[in-house]
One Martini backbone bead per residue (centre of mass of N, CA, C, O) as a GRO file, in nm:
protein
  395
    1MET     BB    1   0.096   0.043   0.031
    2SER     BB    2   0.076   0.352   0.006
    3ASN     BB    3   0.131   0.617   0.177
    4ALA     BB    4  -0.120   0.791   0.089
    5THR     BB    5  -0.335   0.561   0.149
    6LYS     BB    6  -0.239   0.529   0.451
    7THR     BB    7  -0.299   0.810   0.540
    8ILE     BB    8  -0.614   0.815   0.480
    9HIS     BB    9  -0.661   0.520   0.636
   10SER     BB   10  -0.560   0.624   0.933
   11ILE     BB   11  -0.845   0.752   0.951
   12PRO     BB   12  -1.103   0.705   1.148
   13VAL     BB   13  -1.394   0.572   1.189
   14ASP     BB   14  -1.667   0.621   1.391
   15ALA     BB   15  -1.779   0.371   1.603
   16GLN     BB   16  -2.041   0.495   1.687
   17THR     BB   17  -2.156   0.665   1.401
   18GLY     BB   18  -1.991   0.663   1.123
   19ALA     BB   19  -1.798   0.882   1.101
   20ILE     BB   20  -1.563   1.003   0.865
   21ALA     BB   21  -1.510   1.218   1.070
   22VAL     BB   22  -1.361   1.323   1.336
   23PRO     BB   23  -1.446   1.402   1.627
   24ILE     BB   24  -1.527   1.668   1.856
   25TYR     BB   25  -1.424   1.661   2.200
   26GLN     BB   26  -1.571   1.921   2.377
   27THR     BB   27  -1.430   1.828   2.673
   28SER     BB   28  -1.307   1.790   2.999
   29THR     BB   29  -1.515   1.560   3.111
   30TYR     BB   30  -1.619   1.230   3.256
   31VAL     BB   31  -1.842   1.000   3.316
   32GLN     BB   32  -1.878   0.769   3.583
   33GLU     BB   33  -1.978   0.470   3.708
   34ALA     BB   34  -1.732   0.475   3.885
   35PRO     BB   35  -1.453   0.486   4.064
   36GLY     BB   36  -1.231   0.418   3.797
   37ILE     BB   37  -1.495   0.394   3.595
   38ASN     BB   38  -1.468   0.393   3.248
   39LYS     BB   39  -1.423   0.463   2.879
   40GLY     BB   40  -1.098   0.579   2.913
   41PHE     BB   41  -1.198   0.843   3.039
   42ASP     BB   42  -1.165   1.145   3.267
   43TYR     BB   43  -0.947   1.375   3.155
   44SER     BB   44  -0.838   1.593   2.902
   45ARG     BB   45  -0.540   1.603   2.978
   46THR     BB   46  -0.481   1.303   2.972
   47SER     BB   47  -0.745   1.260   2.771
   48ASN     BB   48  -0.874   1.255   2.424
   49PRO     BB   49  -1.016   1.132   2.166
   50THR     BB   50  -0.910   1.335   1.941
   51ARG     BB   51  -0.614   1.322   2.033
   52ALA     BB   52  -0.581   1.013   2.023
   53ALA     BB   53  -0.623   0.992   1.712
   54LEU     BB   54  -0.369   1.159   1.635
   55GLU     BB   55  -0.162   0.984   1.784
   56GLN     BB   56  -0.213   0.731   1.608
   57ILE     BB   57  -0.162   0.840   1.338
   58ILE     BB   58   0.124   0.936   1.372
   59ALA     BB   59   0.251   0.667   1.465
   60GLN     BB   60   0.190   0.544   1.192
   61LEU     BB   61   0.338   0.725   0.995
   62GLU     BB   62   0.623   0.686   1.165
   63ASN     BB   63   0.652   0.392   1.266
   64GLY     BB   64   0.549   0.390   1.568
   65SER     BB   65   0.433   0.343   1.918
   66VAL     BB   66   0.421   0.660   2.019
   67GLY     BB   67   0.197   0.937   2.044
   68ILE     BB   68   0.230   1.298   2.106
   69ALA     BB   69   0.038   1.586   2.206
   70PHE     BB   70   0.094   1.942   2.162
   71ALA     BB   71   0.066   2.304   2.193
   72SER     BB   72   0.371   2.265   2.073
   73GLY     BB   73   0.669   2.230   1.966
   74LEU     BB   74   0.825   2.318   2.210
   75ALA     BB   75   0.674   2.128   2.407
   76ALA     BB   76   0.789   1.882   2.276
   77ILE     BB   77   1.081   1.927   2.335
   78ASP     BB   78   1.059   1.964   2.634
   79ALA     BB   79   0.976   1.672   2.691
   80VAL     BB   80   1.243   1.537   2.578
   81LEU     BB   81   1.435   1.674   2.780
   82LYS     BB   82   1.296   1.547   3.046
   83LEU     BB   83   1.481   1.281   3.016
   84LEU     BB   84   1.684   1.429   3.163
   85LYS     BB   85   1.972   1.515   3.350
   86SER     BB   86   2.203   1.609   3.558
   87GLY     BB   87   2.506   1.601   3.342
   88ASP     BB   88   2.409   1.592   3.075
   89GLU     BB   89   2.440   1.543   2.718
   90ILE     BB   90   2.416   1.745   2.410
   91ILE     BB   91   2.405   1.686   2.070
   92ALA     BB   92   2.380   1.944   1.815
   93VAL     BB   93   2.294   2.126   1.569
   94ASP     BB   94   2.399   2.414   1.472
   95ASP     BB   95   2.145   2.463   1.262
   96ILE     BB   96   1.918   2.581   1.467
   97TYR     BB   97   1.641   2.656   1.604
   98GLY     BB   98   1.586   2.937   1.787
   99GLY     BB   99   1.388   2.798   2.004
  100ALA     BB  100   1.566   2.573   2.080
  101PHE     BB  101   1.823   2.727   2.167
  102ARG     BB  102   1.673   2.873   2.389
  103LEU     BB  103   1.604   2.629   2.559
  104PHE     BB  104   1.878   2.497   2.599
  105THR     BB  105   2.042   2.764   2.719
  106GLN     BB  106   1.813   2.920   2.920
  107VAL     BB  107   1.706   2.653   3.066
  108TYR     BB  108   1.888   2.375   3.072
  109GLU     BB  109   2.162   2.465   3.152
  110LYS     BB  110   2.075   2.557   3.453
  111PHE     BB  111   2.033   2.225   3.508
  112GLY     BB  112   2.300   2.074   3.395
  113ILE     BB  113   2.267   2.085   3.076
  114SER     BB  114   2.463   2.020   2.808
  115VAL     BB  115   2.584   2.176   2.492
  116LYS     BB  116   2.667   2.070   2.164
  117TYR     BB  117   2.777   2.216   1.848
  118VAL     BB  118   2.731   2.066   1.528
  119ASP     BB  119   2.815   1.942   1.215
  120SER     BB  120   2.584   1.687   1.092
  121ALA     BB  121   2.652   1.640   0.789
  122ASN     BB  122   2.897   1.521   0.934
  123ALA     BB  123   2.909   1.237   1.127
  124ILE     BB  124   3.194   1.261   1.261
  125ASN     BB  125   3.120   1.526   1.440
  126VAL     BB  126   2.951   1.348   1.630
  127PHE     BB  127   3.155   1.136   1.720
  128ASP     BB  128   3.384   1.341   1.826
  129ALA     BB  129   3.168   1.468   2.060
  130ILE     BB  130   3.146   1.224   2.223
  131THR     BB  131   3.077   1.141   2.558
  132PRO     BB  132   2.996   0.994   2.873
  133ASN     BB  133   2.746   1.223   2.891
  134THR     BB  134   2.600   1.142   2.640
  135ARG     BB  135   2.227   1.112   2.575
  136LEU     BB  136   2.182   1.332   2.323
  137ILE     BB  137   2.069   1.351   1.980
  138TRP     BB  138   2.027   1.653   1.769
  139ILE     BB  139   1.828   1.671   1.477
  140GLU     BB  140   1.798   1.829   1.164
  141THR     BB  141   1.623   1.709   0.860
  142PRO     BB  142   1.618   1.965   0.755
  143THR     BB  143   1.724   2.262   0.822
  144ASN     BB  144   1.703   2.565   1.018
  145PRO     BB  145   1.755   2.748   0.717
  146THR     BB  146   1.994   2.574   0.533
  147LEU     BB  147   1.938   2.258   0.470
  148LYS     BB  148   2.079   2.042   0.605
  149ILE     BB  149   2.219   1.722   0.580
  150SER     BB  150   2.161   1.412   0.757
  151ASP     BB  151   2.264   1.101   0.832
  152ILE     BB  152   2.051   0.910   1.002
  153ALA     BB  153   2.174   0.623   1.002
  154ALA     BB  154   2.464   0.701   1.084
  155ILE     BB  155   2.386   0.838   1.354
  156ALA     BB  156   2.233   0.598   1.475
  157LYS     BB  157   2.477   0.420   1.514
  158ILE     BB  158   2.628   0.603   1.704
  159ALA     BB  159   2.422   0.608   1.921
  160LYS     BB  160   2.411   0.307   1.978
  161ALA     BB  161   2.730   0.278   2.055
  162HIS     BB  162   2.667   0.509   2.303
  163SER     BB  163   2.375   0.505   2.437
  164CYS     BB  164   2.197   0.700   2.251
  165LEU     BB  165   1.957   0.936   2.175
  166LEU     BB  166   1.776   0.987   1.876
  167CYS     BB  167   1.658   1.306   1.759
  168VAL     BB  168   1.422   1.404   1.502
  169ASP     BB  169   1.359   1.680   1.312
  170ASN     BB  170   1.057   1.647   1.076
  171THR     BB  171   0.920   1.923   0.965
  172PHE     BB  172   1.021   1.959   0.672
  173ALA     BB  173   0.946   1.676   0.559
  174SER     BB  174   0.770   1.467   0.667
  175PRO     BB  175   0.606   1.162   0.644
  176ALA     BB  176   0.585   1.197   0.320
  177LEU     BB  177   0.937   1.181   0.304
  178GLN     BB  178   1.014   1.093   0.619
  179GLN     BB  179   1.142   0.804   0.840
  180PRO     BB  180   1.349   0.809   1.095
  181LEU     BB  181   1.277   0.529   1.254
  182THR     BB  182   1.345   0.351   1.002
  183LEU     BB  183   1.668   0.459   1.021
  184GLY     BB  184   1.701   0.454   1.378
  185ALA     BB  185   1.563   0.629   1.538
  186ASP     BB  186   1.385   0.714   1.858
  187ILE     BB  187   1.292   1.018   1.788
  188VAL     BB  188   1.014   1.229   1.694
  189VAL     BB  189   0.959   1.576   1.572
  190HIS     BB  190   0.686   1.825   1.555
  191SER     BB  191   0.573   2.094   1.378
  192ALA     BB  192   0.223   2.095   1.320
  193THR     BB  193   0.214   2.386   1.204
  194LYS     BB  194   0.303   2.304   0.931
  195TYR     BB  195   0.246   2.064   0.723
  196LEU     BB  196   0.044   1.897   0.875
  197GLY     BB  197  -0.162   2.128   0.884
  198GLY     BB  198  -0.102   2.356   0.632
  199HIS     BB  199  -0.289   2.658   0.700
  200SER     BB  200  -0.217   2.859   0.909
  201ASP     BB  201  -0.434   2.767   1.199
  202LEU     BB  202  -0.199   2.642   1.408
  203ILE     BB  203  -0.080   2.511   1.708
  204ALA     BB  204   0.165   2.228   1.722
  205GLY     BB  205   0.286   1.917   1.864
  206LEU     BB  206   0.513   1.629   1.821
  207VAL     BB  207   0.568   1.287   1.940
  208ILE     BB  208   0.770   1.008   1.853
  209THR     BB  209   0.823   0.659   1.926
  210LYS     BB  210   0.970   0.354   1.861
  211ASP     BB  211   0.920   0.293   2.143
  212ALA     BB  212   0.737   0.264   2.447
  213VAL     BB  213   0.895   0.360   2.687
  214PRO     BB  214   0.961   0.661   2.613
  215GLY     BB  215   0.653   0.713   2.533
  216GLU     BB  216   0.556   0.697   2.825
  217LYS     BB  217   0.721   0.903   2.955
  218ILE     BB  218   0.601   1.142   2.783
  219LYS     BB  219   0.312   1.095   2.846
  220PHE     BB  220   0.356   1.154   3.157
  221LEU     BB  221   0.467   1.459   3.093
  222GLN     BB  222   0.212   1.563   2.956
  223ASN     BB  223   0.031   1.536   3.211
  224ALA     BB  224   0.213   1.684   3.420
  225GLY     BB  225   0.249   1.961   3.240
  226GLY     BB  226  -0.029   2.023   3.031
  227ALA     BB  227   0.080   2.070   2.715
  228VAL     BB  228  -0.202   2.031   2.552
  229LEU     BB  229  -0.401   1.947   2.293
  230ALA     BB  230  -0.665   2.049   2.156
  231PRO     BB  231  -0.929   1.932   1.997
  232PHE     BB  232  -0.962   2.130   1.764
  233ASP     BB  233  -0.638   2.110   1.679
  234SER     BB  234  -0.649   1.819   1.633
  235TRP     BB  235  -0.848   1.816   1.409
  236LEU     BB  236  -0.688   2.006   1.212
  237VAL     BB  237  -0.453   1.807   1.174
  238ILE     BB  238  -0.612   1.581   1.056
  239ARG     BB  239  -0.711   1.746   0.820
  240GLY     BB  240  -0.419   1.788   0.715
  241ILE     BB  241  -0.331   1.489   0.657
  242GLU     BB  242  -0.529   1.413   0.433
  243THR     BB  243  -0.342   1.621   0.225
  244LEU     BB  244  -0.031   1.591   0.255
  245HIS     BB  245   0.068   1.456  -0.017
  246LEU     BB  246  -0.033   1.648  -0.208
  247ARG     BB  247   0.104   1.909  -0.096
  248VAL     BB  248   0.388   1.829  -0.092
  249LYS     BB  249   0.432   1.769  -0.396
  250GLN     BB  250   0.390   2.053  -0.475
  251HIS     BB  251   0.603   2.198  -0.299
  252CYS     BB  252   0.844   2.064  -0.448
  253ILE     BB  253   0.792   2.159  -0.726
  254ASN     BB  254   0.815   2.450  -0.666
  255ALA     BB  255   1.087   2.479  -0.518
  256GLN     BB  256   1.264   2.379  -0.744
  257ALA     BB  257   1.191   2.608  -0.936
  258VAL     BB  258   1.296   2.832  -0.748
  259ALA     BB  259   1.588   2.734  -0.703
  260GLU     BB  260   1.666   2.744  -1.013
  261TYR     BB  261   1.634   3.034  -1.049
  262LEU     BB  262   1.819   3.150  -0.817
  263GLU     BB  263   2.087   3.013  -0.913
  264GLN     BB  264   2.083   3.219  -1.183
  265HIS     BB  265   2.104   3.470  -1.027
  266PRO     BB  266   2.305   3.756  -0.987
  267ALA     BB  267   2.207   3.848  -0.672
  268VAL     BB  268   2.297   3.557  -0.595
  269ASP     BB  269   2.496   3.347  -0.401
  270LYS     BB  270   2.329   3.130  -0.239
  271VAL     BB  271   2.151   2.798  -0.255
  272TYR     BB  272   1.921   2.617  -0.037
  273TYR     BB  273   1.876   2.284  -0.165
  274PRO     BB  274   1.837   1.949  -0.183
  275GLY     BB  275   1.757   1.926  -0.506
  276LEU     BB  276   2.039   2.036  -0.568
  277GLN     BB  277   2.333   1.912  -0.673
  278SER     BB  278   2.502   2.142  -0.514
  279HIS     BB  279   2.412   2.022  -0.273
  280HIS     BB  280   2.503   1.915   0.028
  281ASN     BB  281   2.395   1.590   0.039
  282HIS     BB  282   2.200   1.520  -0.207
  283ALA     BB  283   2.238   1.197  -0.185
  284VAL     BB  284   2.107   1.164   0.092
  285ALA     BB  285   1.852   1.280   0.046
  286LYS     BB  286   1.757   1.083  -0.198
  287ARG     BB  287   1.785   0.826  -0.011
  288GLN     BB  288   1.601   0.898   0.262
  289ALA     BB  289   1.400   1.051   0.068
  290LYS     BB  290   1.101   1.150  -0.154
  291GLY     BB  291   1.204   1.446  -0.102
  292PHE     BB  292   1.283   1.825  -0.071
  293GLY     BB  293   1.072   2.014  -0.023
  294GLY     BB  294   0.945   2.376   0.059
  295VAL     BB  295   1.229   2.498   0.116
  296VAL     BB  296   1.404   2.800   0.064
  297SER     BB  297   1.745   2.926   0.066
  298PHE     BB  298   1.917   3.257   0.037
  299THR     BB  299   2.190   3.466  -0.065
  300LEU     BB  300   2.350   3.763  -0.111
  301LYS     BB  301   2.589   3.933  -0.235
  302ASN     BB  302   2.476   4.152  -0.042
  303ASP     BB  303   2.595   4.084   0.276
  304THR     BB  304   2.312   4.228   0.428
  305GLU     BB  305   2.055   4.298   0.611
  306GLN     BB  306   1.934   4.532   0.446
  307ALA     BB  307   1.914   4.383   0.176
  308ALA     BB  308   1.709   4.165   0.290
  309VAL     BB  309   1.498   4.362   0.377
  310ASN     BB  310   1.437   4.502   0.097
  311PHE     BB  311   1.332   4.231  -0.023
  312VAL     BB  312   1.103   4.125   0.185
  313THR     BB  313   0.945   4.431   0.116
  314HIS     BB  314   0.890   4.351  -0.209
  315THR     BB  315   0.674   4.143  -0.210
  316ARG     BB  316   0.357   3.997  -0.277
  317LEU     BB  317   0.305   3.666  -0.249
  318PHE     BB  318   0.515   3.688  -0.044
  319LYS     BB  319   0.496   3.669   0.286
  320LEU     BB  320   0.581   3.835   0.582
  321ALA     BB  321   0.672   3.565   0.806
  322GLU     BB  322   0.636   3.341   1.016
  323SER     BB  323   0.675   3.030   0.921
  324LEU     BB  324   0.546   2.722   0.764
  325GLY     BB  325   0.370   2.495   0.539
  326GLY     BB  326   0.159   2.643   0.367
  327VAL     BB  327  -0.034   2.751   0.109
  328LYS     BB  328   0.108   3.001   0.141
  329SER     BB  329   0.349   3.219   0.085
  330LEU     BB  330   0.670   3.268   0.256
  331LEU     BB  331   0.895   3.500   0.439
  332CYS     BB  332   1.214   3.560   0.570
  333HIS     BB  333   1.453   3.685   0.828
  334PRO     BB  334   1.632   3.521   1.050
  335ALA     BB  335   1.825   3.713   1.189
  336SER     BB  336   1.544   3.890   1.280
  337MET     BB  337   1.374   3.633   1.357
  338THR     BB  338   1.393   3.303   1.407
  339HIS     BB  339   1.726   3.358   1.498
  340LYS     BB  340   1.781   3.601   1.714
  341SER     BB  341   1.853   3.432   1.983
  342ILE     BB  342   2.114   3.389   1.826
  343PRO     BB  343   2.417   3.461   1.822
  344ALA     BB  344   2.584   3.622   1.567
  345GLU     BB  345   2.834   3.439   1.544
  346ARG     BB  346   2.697   3.155   1.565
  347ARG     BB  347   2.515   3.205   1.328
  348ARG     BB  348   2.731   3.240   1.110
  349ASN     BB  349   2.882   2.981   1.164
  350ALA     BB  350   2.606   2.809   1.070
  351GLY     BB  351   2.520   2.997   0.794
  352VAL     BB  352   2.355   3.253   0.906
  353ALA     BB  353   2.327   3.498   0.734
  354ASP     BB  354   2.242   3.836   0.699
  355SER     BB  355   2.122   3.770   0.377
  356LEU     BB  356   1.923   3.566   0.457
  357ILE     BB  357   1.655   3.381   0.297
  358ARG     BB  358   1.331   3.234   0.369
  359LEU     BB  359   1.148   2.997   0.189
  360SER     BB  360   0.783   2.930   0.169
  361VAL     BB  361   0.656   2.720  -0.064
  362GLY     BB  362   0.370   2.718  -0.210
  363LEU     BB  363   0.059   2.651  -0.410
  364GLU     BB  364   0.112   2.820  -0.631
  365GLU     BB  365   0.226   2.913  -0.917
  366ALA     BB  366   0.549   2.905  -1.008
  367ASP     BB  367   0.546   3.145  -1.210
  368ASP     BB  368   0.440   3.350  -1.006
  369LEU     BB  369   0.667   3.321  -0.793
  370ILE     BB  370   0.893   3.405  -0.985
  371GLU     BB  371   0.769   3.687  -1.074
  372ASP     BB  372   0.794   3.807  -0.795
  373LEU     BB  373   1.092   3.791  -0.736
  374GLU     BB  374   1.172   3.958  -0.972
  375GLN     BB  375   1.037   4.224  -0.896
  376ALA     BB  376   1.211   4.243  -0.624
  377PHE     BB  377   1.472   4.269  -0.758
  378ASP     BB  378   1.399   4.525  -0.946
  379ALA     BB  379   1.313   4.721  -0.702
  380VAL     BB  380   1.579   4.718  -0.553
  381ASN     BB  381   1.762   4.819  -0.778
  382LYS     BB  382   1.637   5.082  -0.845
  383GLU     BB  383   1.671   5.211  -0.557
  384LYS     BB  384   1.926   5.200  -0.427
  385PRO     BB  385   2.012   5.240  -0.135
  386ALA     BB  386   2.187   5.355   0.096
  387GLY     BB  387   2.463   5.124   0.099
  388ILE     BB  388   2.349   4.982  -0.146
  389ASN     BB  389   2.506   4.718  -0.410
  390LEU     BB  390   2.364   4.582  -0.634
  391PRO     BB  391   2.362   4.402  -0.887
  392ALA     BB  392   2.324   4.389  -1.190
  393ILE     BB  393   2.016   4.332  -1.382
  394ASN     BB  394   1.950   4.091  -1.647
  395ASN     BB  395   1.650   4.049  -1.835
   0.00000   0.00000   0.00000
């Protein structure tokens, strides 16, 4: 059975009514027959039928044992980190989402959990960084925002050899393209706000574990911490999953076209997209995923923050906003938006240049998106603000 068919039919028909759509159980509590005797639910922080359906669906899609739904992607990350204790060490990808970096450094380091940041695009860097205190290896692949690709299977072998957990943030790929647990990872996290939801209308996070034991520990932390996903938002994610494969397929087609356009543009310095043959680890991405995703990043030859700001404020179809993975195309300037919490020197060393622009390529016609980028380049080139010297553009 294809993954697309499997996804659609992983969404259950309601056993009680036969409803083809999962019902929204908008309730806080449940009537019990006697103390401790109920129909499997007693309080919606602990469990809710709509949220439980989502958790079962995502576990199936990621080929995992346990799925756990949270109120945000960062709440999901936070729950995973709570598996650690003081004195433990994390090895994390250097090109990491700014919110995760903030959580690691400003919250968990003060509890005695140390973090090393390495370029995991080369698995040997992970191997070299491991110490006896390493308990968790944390990678994003593709990364946010420079789309670095890490070899999940290779790093999983390193993790196993050193009795470490490997957690993969699979947000950019989604289970439509990549299943890290099948490749050897122990835990997968998602910001379901992005491709799983798909419509820029919710905030949600998911954790999926390969084995039941860590999954039950995280399930306990979900209830103990209380950062649970509400029934209506759970239903929205389920609805998004119904069209996931169709949407992601078109995101990939559009992003490839945009990346190829940018790669030949005279004002562009570097283009980051795993689908380009010039991309480092393109072969790894091709081997471990079924597509290259809908995010494209690029830097300008005029490598200044002002040049990037001028560009992102001149597009028409690409809307300037945080987040990604929705139907409408978005763009952002990571250095001053999504990754602002990372110190500038560390950010630049990880490849997040001052002029780097991240595109979330939506579902509009690719030609229209390319035309929008072209007119933005033209507009910025004509203005030539003080201090900005963009290369001449030949149309």
